[in-house]
Each structure stands twice: as structure tokens, then as C-alpha cells.
Amino acid sequence: SYTTSKTANKDKVTTAGETIEYTITVTNTGNTTLEDVPVVDEMIGVNTTVDVAVGESATVKGTYTVTQTDIDNGGVIRNVAIVGEGEDKQEPDVETPVEQNPSYTTSKTANKDKVTTAGETIEYTITVTNTGNTTLTNIPVVDEMLGIDTKIASIPVGESRTVKGTYTVTQTDI
């Protein structure tokens, strides 16, 4: 007989590109040497066998690289291995929480430092930058003076999107 366990080297993940190292442990709790026990974990590319002497343990390690989809989906990254086969098959698993931190910054610039006459136009650029760890979607951008009421469909992590609008200077402004 044997027991199995699976551990991850991270308590949580926050960034695409991080790696999680998984350790699968098979411990022989019986009174005969275990030979050619299959250990399969597709998520980390493991497909091997282990031999385990009585009272000993064998470990198999592999890594997984966190994707942006993992971060965007939130929740947990669940990894399951299959050890053994038939009636003796065990499926040790481990869940690593995904911490989402959506955030963004905005800025607004004008293409002129000053205006002097009615009828001049000022082009404004509104920039929204994704400073969090999740892909942002459907970000509303509203500027009543410029007549802007739109949504930015998507901003990947670390990227920016701009919305432009034009204002015509009035005599009252002058």
C-alpha cells in the first residue's frame, strides 16, 4: 500500500509568468517494495514511474507557468496528479489561490498650452493605463465637455489605451 500527497511552493500567485513548483510524494506504507508506480500530471508535463522501498518515499517535481488567463479567471489554480492505476489509483491535488489586483491610472492632455481666440480647437487625449494584474474590460470613459461617452473594450496588463476628443473654444471661454 502507499499514500500520496502533492504540494506547491507558493501560497498564492499574483502575476502571469510566475512559476509554481509542484512536488508529488509517494510513500510506501506496505511491506513490499513498490515497482513501476505510474505518476502522471499533464499540467506540469510529468509522465513517469517510481520505485519505492518499504517505509521510503519517492518524489516527482514539475513546474507550471501561470498564464494571464489564470490571473484573469481568478479563483484558484487546481492541479491534480494521478498516481497508480486501477483500484490503487490515487489523485492527489493542490489548489493555489489567484490574487487579482485590478487597477488603472488616467491622464488627460491637451495639444495646446494656451488659446487666444474663439473658434480655436483643442484636441484632448485621455489615456487609461492598466496598472493592475488583470486584463481590464469595458472601461467607461465619459467627458461631457467633449461629448465622449464610450467604453474601452480591453486593456491588457501594462498597456494603455487612448480616447481623443476635440473642443472648440467659445467667446465665453476667452
Short mmCIF file of N, CA and C in Angstrom, two decimals:
data_model
loop_
_atom_site.label_atom_id
_atom_site.label_comp_id
_atom_site.label_asym_id
_atom_site.label_seq_id
_atom_site.Cartn_x
_atom_site.Cartn_y
_atom_site.Cartn_z
N SER A 1 0.84 -1.18 0.00
CA SER A 1 0.00 0.00 0.00
C SER A 1 0.88 1.24 0.00
N TYR A 2 0.28 2.38 -0.33
CA TYR A 2 1.03 3.63 -0.38
C TYR A 2 0.09 4.80 -0.15
N THR A 3 0.68 5.93 0.22
CA THR A 3 -0.06 7.18 0.32
C THR A 3 0.59 8.17 -0.64
N THR A 4 -0.19 9.15 -1.02
CA THR A 4 0.33 10.18 -1.92
C THR A 4 -0.02 11.55 -1.37
N SER A 5 0.79 12.52 -1.72
CA SER A 5 0.49 13.91 -1.39
C SER A 5 1.06 14.79 -2.49
N LYS A 6 0.56 15.98 -2.53
CA LYS A 6 1.03 16.94 -3.54
C LYS A 6 1.11 18.30 -2.87
N THR A 7 2.20 19.02 -3.10
CA THR A 7 2.38 20.35 -2.53
C THR A 7 2.80 21.32 -3.63
N ALA A 8 2.57 22.60 -3.34
CA ALA A 8 3.03 23.68 -4.23
C ALA A 8 3.94 24.58 -3.42
N ASN A 9 4.90 25.20 -4.07
CA ASN A 9 5.84 26.07 -3.36
C ASN A 9 5.34 27.49 -3.18
N LYS A 10 4.09 27.75 -3.58
CA LYS A 10 3.51 29.10 -3.43
C LYS A 10 2.19 29.01 -2.68
N ASP A 11 1.96 30.01 -1.81
CA ASP A 11 0.67 30.11 -1.12
C ASP A 11 -0.36 30.80 -1.99
N LYS A 12 0.09 31.63 -2.92
CA LYS A 12 -0.79 32.33 -3.85
C LYS A 12 0.04 32.83 -5.02
N VAL A 13 -0.62 33.19 -6.10
CA VAL A 13 0.05 33.80 -7.25
C VAL A 13 -0.67 35.10 -7.59
N THR A 14 0.11 36.04 -8.16
CA THR A 14 -0.46 37.35 -8.49
C THR A 14 -0.10 37.83 -9.89
N THR A 15 0.83 37.13 -10.56
CA THR A 15 1.35 37.66 -11.82
C THR A 15 1.49 36.55 -12.86
N ALA A 16 1.06 36.86 -14.08
CA ALA A 16 1.33 35.94 -15.19
C ALA A 16 2.83 35.81 -15.34
N GLY A 17 3.29 34.60 -15.61
CA GLY A 17 4.71 34.35 -15.75
C GLY A 17 5.35 33.77 -14.51
N GLU A 18 4.69 33.90 -13.36
CA GLU A 18 5.20 33.25 -12.15
C GLU A 18 5.22 31.75 -12.38
N THR A 19 6.11 31.06 -11.69
CA THR A 19 6.11 29.61 -11.78
C THR A 19 5.75 29.01 -10.43
N ILE A 20 5.02 27.92 -10.49
CA ILE A 20 4.67 27.15 -9.30
C ILE A 20 5.39 25.82 -9.43
N GLU A 21 6.15 25.46 -8.41
CA GLU A 21 6.81 24.15 -8.42
C GLU A 21 5.96 23.20 -7.58
N TYR A 22 5.56 22.11 -8.22
CA TYR A 22 4.75 21.09 -7.56
C TYR A 22 5.63 19.90 -7.19
N THR A 23 5.36 19.31 -6.03
CA THR A 23 6.06 18.11 -5.59
C THR A 23 5.01 17.04 -5.29
N ILE A 24 5.13 15.92 -5.98
CA ILE A 24 4.25 14.78 -5.76
C ILE A 24 5.07 13.76 -4.97
N THR A 25 4.53 13.33 -3.84
CA THR A 25 5.25 12.38 -2.99
C THR A 25 4.46 11.08 -2.90
N VAL A 26 5.15 9.98 -3.13
CA VAL A 26 4.56 8.64 -3.00
C VAL A 26 5.31 7.95 -1.85
N THR A 27 4.58 7.56 -0.80
CA THR A 27 5.19 6.92 0.37
C THR A 27 4.71 5.48 0.47
N ASN A 28 5.65 4.57 0.56
CA ASN A 28 5.32 3.14 0.67
C ASN A 28 4.96 2.84 2.12
N THR A 29 3.68 2.52 2.34
CA THR A 29 3.20 2.19 3.69
C THR A 29 2.96 0.69 3.84
N GLY A 30 3.33 -0.06 2.82
CA GLY A 30 3.14 -1.51 2.86
C GLY A 30 4.39 -2.24 3.30
N ASN A 31 4.41 -3.55 3.01
CA ASN A 31 5.54 -4.36 3.43
C ASN A 31 6.30 -4.97 2.25
N THR A 32 6.06 -4.45 1.03
CA THR A 32 6.82 -4.89 -0.15
C THR A 32 7.26 -3.67 -0.94
N THR A 33 8.35 -3.82 -1.65
CA THR A 33 8.84 -2.74 -2.49
C THR A 33 7.84 -2.49 -3.63
N LEU A 34 7.55 -1.23 -3.86
CA LEU A 34 6.67 -0.86 -4.97
C LEU A 34 7.54 -0.62 -6.20
N GLU A 35 7.13 -1.21 -7.32
CA GLU A 35 7.89 -1.04 -8.55
C GLU A 35 7.01 -0.49 -9.65
N ASP A 36 7.58 0.42 -10.42
CA ASP A 36 6.92 0.98 -11.60
C ASP A 36 5.53 1.56 -11.31
N VAL A 37 5.44 2.33 -10.23
CA VAL A 37 4.17 3.01 -9.91
C VAL A 37 4.06 4.22 -10.85
N PRO A 38 3.00 4.26 -11.69
CA PRO A 38 2.88 5.39 -12.60
C PRO A 38 2.53 6.69 -11.86
N VAL A 39 3.18 7.77 -12.28
CA VAL A 39 2.88 9.12 -11.77
C VAL A 39 2.67 9.99 -12.99
N VAL A 40 1.45 10.52 -13.14
CA VAL A 40 1.10 11.32 -14.31
C VAL A 40 0.51 12.65 -13.84
N ASP A 41 1.00 13.72 -14.40
CA ASP A 41 0.45 15.06 -14.14
C ASP A 41 0.60 15.85 -15.44
N GLU A 42 -0.47 15.88 -16.20
CA GLU A 42 -0.42 16.52 -17.52
C GLU A 42 -0.13 18.02 -17.43
N MET A 43 -0.63 18.67 -16.40
CA MET A 43 -0.47 20.13 -16.28
C MET A 43 1.00 20.53 -16.21
N ILE A 44 1.83 19.69 -15.59
CA ILE A 44 3.24 20.02 -15.44
C ILE A 44 4.14 19.12 -16.28
N GLY A 45 3.52 18.34 -17.17
CA GLY A 45 4.30 17.54 -18.11
C GLY A 45 5.00 16.34 -17.49
N VAL A 46 4.41 15.75 -16.45
CA VAL A 46 5.01 14.58 -15.81
C VAL A 46 4.31 13.32 -16.29
N ASN A 47 5.10 12.35 -16.72
CA ASN A 47 4.59 11.02 -17.07
C ASN A 47 5.75 10.05 -16.85
N THR A 48 5.81 9.49 -15.63
CA THR A 48 6.94 8.66 -15.25
C THR A 48 6.48 7.53 -14.34
N THR A 49 7.42 6.72 -13.90
CA THR A 49 7.13 5.70 -12.88
C THR A 49 8.17 5.84 -11.78
N VAL A 50 7.79 5.37 -10.58
CA VAL A 50 8.73 5.40 -9.45
C VAL A 50 8.78 4.03 -8.79
N ASP A 51 9.91 3.72 -8.21
CA ASP A 51 10.07 2.55 -7.35
C ASP A 51 10.26 3.07 -5.94
N VAL A 52 9.58 2.44 -4.96
CA VAL A 52 9.65 2.93 -3.60
C VAL A 52 9.85 1.75 -2.64
N ALA A 53 10.95 1.79 -1.90
CA ALA A 53 11.22 0.74 -0.91
C ALA A 53 10.29 0.89 0.29
N VAL A 54 10.14 -0.17 1.04
CA VAL A 54 9.27 -0.18 2.23
C VAL A 54 9.70 0.94 3.18
N GLY A 55 8.71 1.74 3.63
CA GLY A 55 8.97 2.82 4.57
C GLY A 55 9.62 4.05 3.96
N GLU A 56 9.88 4.04 2.67
CA GLU A 56 10.53 5.16 1.99
C GLU A 56 9.53 5.97 1.17
N SER A 57 9.99 7.10 0.66
CA SER A 57 9.17 7.95 -0.20
C SER A 57 9.94 8.27 -1.47
N ALA A 58 9.20 8.50 -2.53
CA ALA A 58 9.77 8.98 -3.79
C ALA A 58 9.05 10.27 -4.15
N THR A 59 9.80 11.23 -4.69
CA THR A 59 9.18 12.49 -5.10
C THR A 59 9.40 12.73 -6.58
N VAL A 60 8.41 13.38 -7.16
CA VAL A 60 8.48 13.79 -8.55
C VAL A 60 8.11 15.28 -8.55
N LYS A 61 8.90 16.08 -9.26
CA LYS A 61 8.66 17.52 -9.29
C LYS A 61 8.41 18.01 -10.71
N GLY A 62 7.68 19.09 -10.79
CA GLY A 62 7.45 19.74 -12.07
C GLY A 62 6.99 21.16 -11.83
N THR A 63 7.09 21.99 -12.84
CA THR A 63 6.69 23.39 -12.69
C THR A 63 5.59 23.75 -13.68
N TYR A 64 4.82 24.74 -13.27
CA TYR A 64 3.76 25.29 -14.09
C TYR A 64 3.95 26.79 -14.15
N THR A 65 3.83 27.36 -15.34
CA THR A 65 3.94 28.80 -15.50
C THR A 65 2.54 29.40 -15.56
N VAL A 66 2.27 30.32 -14.66
CA VAL A 66 0.97 30.96 -14.55
C VAL A 66 0.72 31.80 -15.79
N THR A 67 -0.48 31.69 -16.36
CA THR A 67 -0.85 32.44 -17.56
C THR A 67 -1.69 33.66 -17.18
N GLN A 68 -1.80 34.59 -18.11
CA GLN A 68 -2.67 35.75 -17.88
C GLN A 68 -4.11 35.29 -17.75
N THR A 69 -4.49 34.24 -18.46
CA THR A 69 -5.84 33.70 -18.34
C THR A 69 -6.10 33.21 -16.92
N ASP A 70 -5.10 32.57 -16.29
CA ASP A 70 -5.25 32.14 -14.90
C ASP A 70 -5.55 33.34 -14.00
N ILE A 71 -4.80 34.42 -14.19
CA ILE A 71 -4.98 35.62 -13.36
C ILE A 71 -6.35 36.24 -13.64
N ASP A 72 -6.71 36.38 -14.92
CA ASP A 72 -7.99 36.98 -15.28
C ASP A 72 -9.17 36.17 -14.74
N ASN A 73 -9.04 34.84 -14.73
CA ASN A 73 -10.13 33.98 -14.25
C ASN A 73 -10.25 34.02 -12.73
N GLY A 74 -9.17 34.34 -12.03
CA GLY A 74 -9.22 34.41 -10.57
C GLY A 74 -9.45 33.04 -9.95
N GLY A 75 -9.91 33.03 -8.73
CA GLY A 75 -10.19 31.76 -8.05
C GLY A 75 -8.92 31.05 -7.65
N VAL A 76 -8.78 29.82 -8.14
CA VAL A 76 -7.61 29.01 -7.80
C VAL A 76 -7.08 28.31 -9.03
N ILE A 77 -5.81 27.96 -8.99
CA ILE A 77 -5.23 27.07 -9.98
C ILE A 77 -5.20 25.70 -9.31
N ARG A 78 -5.98 24.77 -9.84
CA ARG A 78 -6.07 23.42 -9.26
C ARG A 78 -5.26 22.47 -10.10
N ASN A 79 -4.35 21.76 -9.44
CA ASN A 79 -3.51 20.80 -10.13
C ASN A 79 -3.72 19.42 -9.52
N VAL A 80 -4.01 18.44 -10.37
CA VAL A 80 -4.28 17.08 -9.94
C VAL A 80 -3.31 16.14 -10.63
N ALA A 81 -2.74 15.23 -9.85
CA ALA A 81 -1.89 14.18 -10.41
C ALA A 81 -2.65 12.85 -10.32
N ILE A 82 -2.21 11.89 -11.09
CA ILE A 82 -2.74 10.53 -10.99
C ILE A 82 -1.56 9.62 -10.66
N VAL A 83 -1.68 8.93 -9.52
CA VAL A 83 -0.63 8.02 -9.08
C VAL A 83 -1.22 6.63 -9.00
N GLY A 84 -0.55 5.67 -9.60
CA GLY A 84 -1.05 4.30 -9.62
C GLY A 84 -2.08 4.11 -10.71
N GLU A 85 -2.72 2.96 -10.67
CA GLU A 85 -3.74 2.65 -11.67
C GLU A 85 -4.73 1.67 -11.08
N GLY A 86 -5.85 1.51 -11.76
CA GLY A 86 -6.88 0.57 -11.30
C GLY A 86 -7.42 0.96 -9.93
N GLU A 87 -7.69 -0.05 -9.09
CA GLU A 87 -8.24 0.19 -7.76
C GLU A 87 -7.29 0.94 -6.85
N ASP A 88 -5.99 0.87 -7.14
CA ASP A 88 -4.99 1.54 -6.30
C ASP A 88 -4.75 2.99 -6.69
N LYS A 89 -5.43 3.46 -7.73
CA LYS A 89 -5.19 4.82 -8.24
C LYS A 89 -5.56 5.87 -7.18
N GLN A 90 -4.70 6.85 -7.02
CA GLN A 90 -4.95 7.99 -6.14
C GLN A 90 -4.76 9.27 -6.94
N GLU A 91 -5.47 10.31 -6.54
CA GLU A 91 -5.41 11.58 -7.27
C GLU A 91 -5.12 12.73 -6.31
N PRO A 92 -3.85 12.86 -5.88
CA PRO A 92 -3.52 13.98 -5.01
C PRO A 92 -3.64 15.30 -5.77
N ASP A 93 -4.14 16.31 -5.08
CA ASP A 93 -4.29 17.61 -5.73
C ASP A 93 -3.87 18.72 -4.77
N VAL A 94 -3.69 19.89 -5.33
CA VAL A 94 -3.38 21.08 -4.55
C VAL A 94 -3.97 22.28 -5.29
N GLU A 95 -4.48 23.23 -4.52
CA GLU A 95 -5.04 24.45 -5.09
C GLU A 95 -4.20 25.65 -4.66
N THR A 96 -3.86 26.48 -5.61
CA THR A 96 -3.10 27.70 -5.34
C THR A 96 -4.00 28.89 -5.66
N PRO A 97 -4.34 29.69 -4.65
CA PRO A 97 -5.21 30.84 -4.90
C PRO A 97 -4.57 31.87 -5.84
N VAL A 98 -5.41 32.49 -6.63
CA VAL A 98 -5.00 33.56 -7.54
C VAL A 98 -5.51 34.88 -6.94
N GLU A 99 -4.58 35.80 -6.70
CA GLU A 99 -4.97 37.10 -6.15
C GLU A 99 -5.07 38.10 -7.29
N GLN A 100 -6.26 38.64 -7.47
CA GLN A 100 -6.47 39.65 -8.51
C GLN A 100 -6.35 41.04 -7.89
N ASN A 101 -5.64 41.92 -8.59
CA ASN A 101 -5.47 43.31 -8.16
C ASN A 101 -5.71 44.23 -9.35
N PRO A 102 -6.98 44.37 -9.77
CA PRO A 102 -7.22 45.27 -10.90
C PRO A 102 -7.04 46.73 -10.48
N SER A 103 -6.36 47.50 -11.31
CA SER A 103 -6.24 48.94 -11.07
C SER A 103 -5.80 49.62 -12.36
N TYR A 104 -6.03 50.92 -12.40
CA TYR A 104 -5.62 51.69 -13.57
C TYR A 104 -5.39 53.13 -13.18
N THR A 105 -4.67 53.84 -14.04
CA THR A 105 -4.47 55.28 -13.87
C THR A 105 -5.02 55.96 -15.11
N THR A 106 -5.38 57.22 -14.95
CA THR A 106 -5.85 58.00 -16.09
C THR A 106 -5.10 59.32 -16.14
N SER A 107 -4.95 59.82 -17.34
CA SER A 107 -4.37 61.15 -17.51
C SER A 107 -5.05 61.81 -18.71
N LYS A 108 -4.99 63.12 -18.73
CA LYS A 108 -5.61 63.88 -19.82
C LYS A 108 -4.66 64.99 -20.22
N THR A 109 -4.39 65.06 -21.52
CA THR A 109 -3.50 66.10 -22.03
C THR A 109 -4.21 66.87 -23.14
N ALA A 110 -3.70 68.09 -23.38
CA ALA A 110 -4.21 68.92 -24.46
C ALA A 110 -3.07 69.21 -25.43
N ASN A 111 -3.42 69.45 -26.69
CA ASN A 111 -2.39 69.71 -27.68
C ASN A 111 -1.96 71.18 -27.72
N LYS A 112 -2.51 72.00 -26.81
CA LYS A 112 -2.13 73.41 -26.75
C LYS A 112 -1.90 73.82 -25.31
N ASP A 113 -0.94 74.75 -25.14
CA ASP A 113 -0.68 75.29 -23.81
C ASP A 113 -1.60 76.46 -23.49
N LYS A 114 -2.06 77.20 -24.53
CA LYS A 114 -2.97 78.32 -24.32
C LYS A 114 -3.78 78.56 -25.58
N VAL A 115 -4.88 79.24 -25.42
CA VAL A 115 -5.71 79.64 -26.56
C VAL A 115 -5.92 81.14 -26.47
N THR A 116 -6.12 81.78 -27.65
CA THR A 116 -6.27 83.23 -27.66
C THR A 116 -7.50 83.72 -28.37
N THR A 117 -8.13 82.87 -29.18
CA THR A 117 -9.29 83.34 -29.94
C THR A 117 -10.39 82.29 -29.95
N ALA A 118 -11.62 82.82 -30.00
CA ALA A 118 -12.78 81.94 -30.14
C ALA A 118 -12.67 81.22 -31.48
N GLY A 119 -13.12 79.98 -31.53
CA GLY A 119 -13.06 79.20 -32.76
C GLY A 119 -11.85 78.28 -32.83
N GLU A 120 -10.83 78.54 -32.01
CA GLU A 120 -9.71 77.61 -31.97
C GLU A 120 -10.20 76.27 -31.45
N THR A 121 -9.49 75.21 -31.85
CA THR A 121 -9.84 73.88 -31.33
C THR A 121 -8.69 73.35 -30.48
N ILE A 122 -9.09 72.61 -29.48
CA ILE A 122 -8.13 71.95 -28.59
C ILE A 122 -8.41 70.45 -28.70
N GLU A 123 -7.36 69.69 -29.00
CA GLU A 123 -7.54 68.24 -29.02
C GLU A 123 -7.05 67.67 -27.69
N TYR A 124 -7.95 66.97 -27.02
CA TYR A 124 -7.62 66.35 -25.74
C TYR A 124 -7.40 64.85 -25.95
N THR A 125 -6.45 64.31 -25.23
CA THR A 125 -6.19 62.88 -25.24
C THR A 125 -6.34 62.35 -23.83
N ILE A 126 -7.25 61.41 -23.65
CA ILE A 126 -7.45 60.75 -22.36
C ILE A 126 -6.77 59.39 -22.45
N THR A 127 -5.85 59.14 -21.53
CA THR A 127 -5.10 57.88 -21.53
C THR A 127 -5.46 57.07 -20.29
N VAL A 128 -5.81 55.82 -20.51
CA VAL A 128 -6.10 54.90 -19.41
C VAL A 128 -5.03 53.80 -19.46
N THR A 129 -4.29 53.64 -18.36
CA THR A 129 -3.20 52.66 -18.29
C THR A 129 -3.55 51.59 -17.26
N ASN A 130 -3.43 50.34 -17.66
CA ASN A 130 -3.70 49.21 -16.77
C ASN A 130 -2.47 49.00 -15.89
N THR A 131 -2.61 49.32 -14.59
CA THR A 131 -1.51 49.17 -13.64
C THR A 131 -1.72 47.98 -12.71
N GLY A 132 -2.77 47.20 -12.97
CA GLY A 132 -3.06 46.04 -12.13
C GLY A 132 -2.49 44.76 -12.72
N ASN A 133 -3.04 43.64 -12.28
CA ASN A 133 -2.56 42.35 -12.77
C ASN A 133 -3.60 41.58 -13.58
N THR A 134 -4.75 42.20 -13.83
CA THR A 134 -5.80 41.56 -14.62
C THR A 134 -6.08 42.38 -15.87
N THR A 135 -6.50 41.70 -16.92
CA THR A 135 -6.93 42.39 -18.13
C THR A 135 -8.21 43.15 -17.79
N LEU A 136 -8.24 44.43 -18.09
CA LEU A 136 -9.44 45.25 -17.83
C LEU A 136 -10.34 45.20 -19.05
N THR A 137 -11.64 45.14 -18.81
CA THR A 137 -12.59 45.11 -19.93
C THR A 137 -13.72 46.10 -19.67
N ASN A 138 -14.24 46.63 -20.77
CA ASN A 138 -15.39 47.54 -20.75
C ASN A 138 -15.21 48.70 -19.78
N ILE A 139 -14.10 49.42 -19.92
CA ILE A 139 -13.79 50.56 -19.05
C ILE A 139 -14.51 51.80 -19.60
N PRO A 140 -15.45 52.37 -18.82
CA PRO A 140 -16.16 53.55 -19.31
C PRO A 140 -15.28 54.80 -19.28
N VAL A 141 -15.39 55.61 -20.33
CA VAL A 141 -14.71 56.89 -20.40
C VAL A 141 -15.77 57.92 -20.77
N VAL A 142 -15.98 58.88 -19.86
CA VAL A 142 -17.01 59.90 -20.06
C VAL A 142 -16.39 61.27 -19.86
N ASP A 143 -16.61 62.17 -20.82
CA ASP A 143 -16.17 63.56 -20.71
C ASP A 143 -17.27 64.39 -21.36
N GLU A 144 -18.12 64.98 -20.51
CA GLU A 144 -19.29 65.71 -21.02
C GLU A 144 -18.89 66.89 -21.89
N MET A 145 -17.82 67.61 -21.53
CA MET A 145 -17.41 68.78 -22.30
C MET A 145 -17.04 68.39 -23.74
N LEU A 146 -16.43 67.22 -23.89
CA LEU A 146 -16.01 66.77 -25.21
C LEU A 146 -17.05 65.89 -25.89
N GLY A 147 -18.14 65.61 -25.20
CA GLY A 147 -19.18 64.76 -25.78
C GLY A 147 -18.74 63.29 -25.88
N ILE A 148 -17.86 62.87 -24.99
CA ILE A 148 -17.38 61.50 -25.02
C ILE A 148 -18.16 60.67 -23.99
N ASP A 149 -18.71 59.57 -24.45
CA ASP A 149 -19.36 58.58 -23.59
C ASP A 149 -19.16 57.24 -24.27
N THR A 150 -18.05 56.58 -23.93
CA THR A 150 -17.68 55.35 -24.62
C THR A 150 -17.11 54.35 -23.64
N LYS A 151 -16.81 53.18 -24.12
CA LYS A 151 -16.16 52.15 -23.31
C LYS A 151 -14.95 51.63 -24.07
N ILE A 152 -13.86 51.44 -23.34
CA ILE A 152 -12.68 50.80 -23.92
C ILE A 152 -12.89 49.30 -23.74
N ALA A 153 -12.86 48.56 -24.83
CA ALA A 153 -13.19 47.13 -24.79
C ALA A 153 -12.25 46.33 -23.91
N SER A 154 -10.94 46.56 -24.04
CA SER A 154 -9.98 45.74 -23.30
C SER A 154 -8.64 46.46 -23.19
N ILE A 155 -8.02 46.34 -22.01
CA ILE A 155 -6.67 46.86 -21.81
C ILE A 155 -5.85 45.77 -21.13
N PRO A 156 -4.91 45.16 -21.85
CA PRO A 156 -4.04 44.16 -21.23
C PRO A 156 -3.16 44.77 -20.14
N VAL A 157 -2.67 43.94 -19.26
CA VAL A 157 -1.80 44.37 -18.16
C VAL A 157 -0.60 45.13 -18.71
N GLY A 158 -0.34 46.30 -18.13
CA GLY A 158 0.82 47.10 -18.51
C GLY A 158 0.64 47.94 -19.76
N GLU A 159 -0.50 47.85 -20.40
CA GLU A 159 -0.72 48.62 -21.62
C GLU A 159 -1.67 49.78 -21.38
N SER A 160 -1.73 50.68 -22.36
CA SER A 160 -2.59 51.86 -22.29
C SER A 160 -3.47 51.93 -23.52
N ARG A 161 -4.59 52.60 -23.36
CA ARG A 161 -5.48 52.90 -24.48
C ARG A 161 -5.84 54.38 -24.37
N THR A 162 -6.07 55.01 -25.53
CA THR A 162 -6.40 56.43 -25.53
C THR A 162 -7.75 56.68 -26.19
N VAL A 163 -8.38 57.76 -25.74
CA VAL A 163 -9.61 58.25 -26.34
C VAL A 163 -9.35 59.74 -26.59
N LYS A 164 -9.70 60.20 -27.80
CA LYS A 164 -9.45 61.60 -28.15
C LYS A 164 -10.77 62.33 -28.38
N GLY A 165 -10.72 63.61 -28.07
CA GLY A 165 -11.88 64.46 -28.30
C GLY A 165 -11.42 65.87 -28.60
N THR A 166 -12.27 66.61 -29.30
CA THR A 166 -11.93 67.97 -29.70
C THR A 166 -12.95 68.94 -29.09
N TYR A 167 -12.43 70.08 -28.63
CA TYR A 167 -13.27 71.13 -28.09
C TYR A 167 -13.00 72.40 -28.87
N THR A 168 -14.07 73.10 -29.23
CA THR A 168 -13.96 74.40 -29.91
C THR A 168 -14.16 75.51 -28.88
N VAL A 169 -13.16 76.36 -28.81
CA VAL A 169 -13.14 77.45 -27.84
C VAL A 169 -14.25 78.45 -28.20
N THR A 170 -15.00 78.88 -27.17
CA THR A 170 -16.08 79.85 -27.38
C THR A 170 -15.61 81.24 -26.93
N GLN A 171 -16.38 82.26 -27.32
CA GLN A 171 -16.06 83.62 -26.88
C GLN A 171 -16.19 83.72 -25.38
N THR A 172 -17.12 82.99 -24.80
CA THR A 172 -17.30 83.00 -23.33
C THR A 172 -16.03 82.46 -22.65
N ASP A 173 -15.41 81.42 -23.25
CA ASP A 173 -14.17 80.89 -22.69
C ASP A 173 -13.08 81.97 -22.67
N ILE A 174 -12.98 82.72 -23.75
CA ILE A 174 -11.96 83.76 -23.85
C ILE A 174 -12.23 84.83 -22.83
#
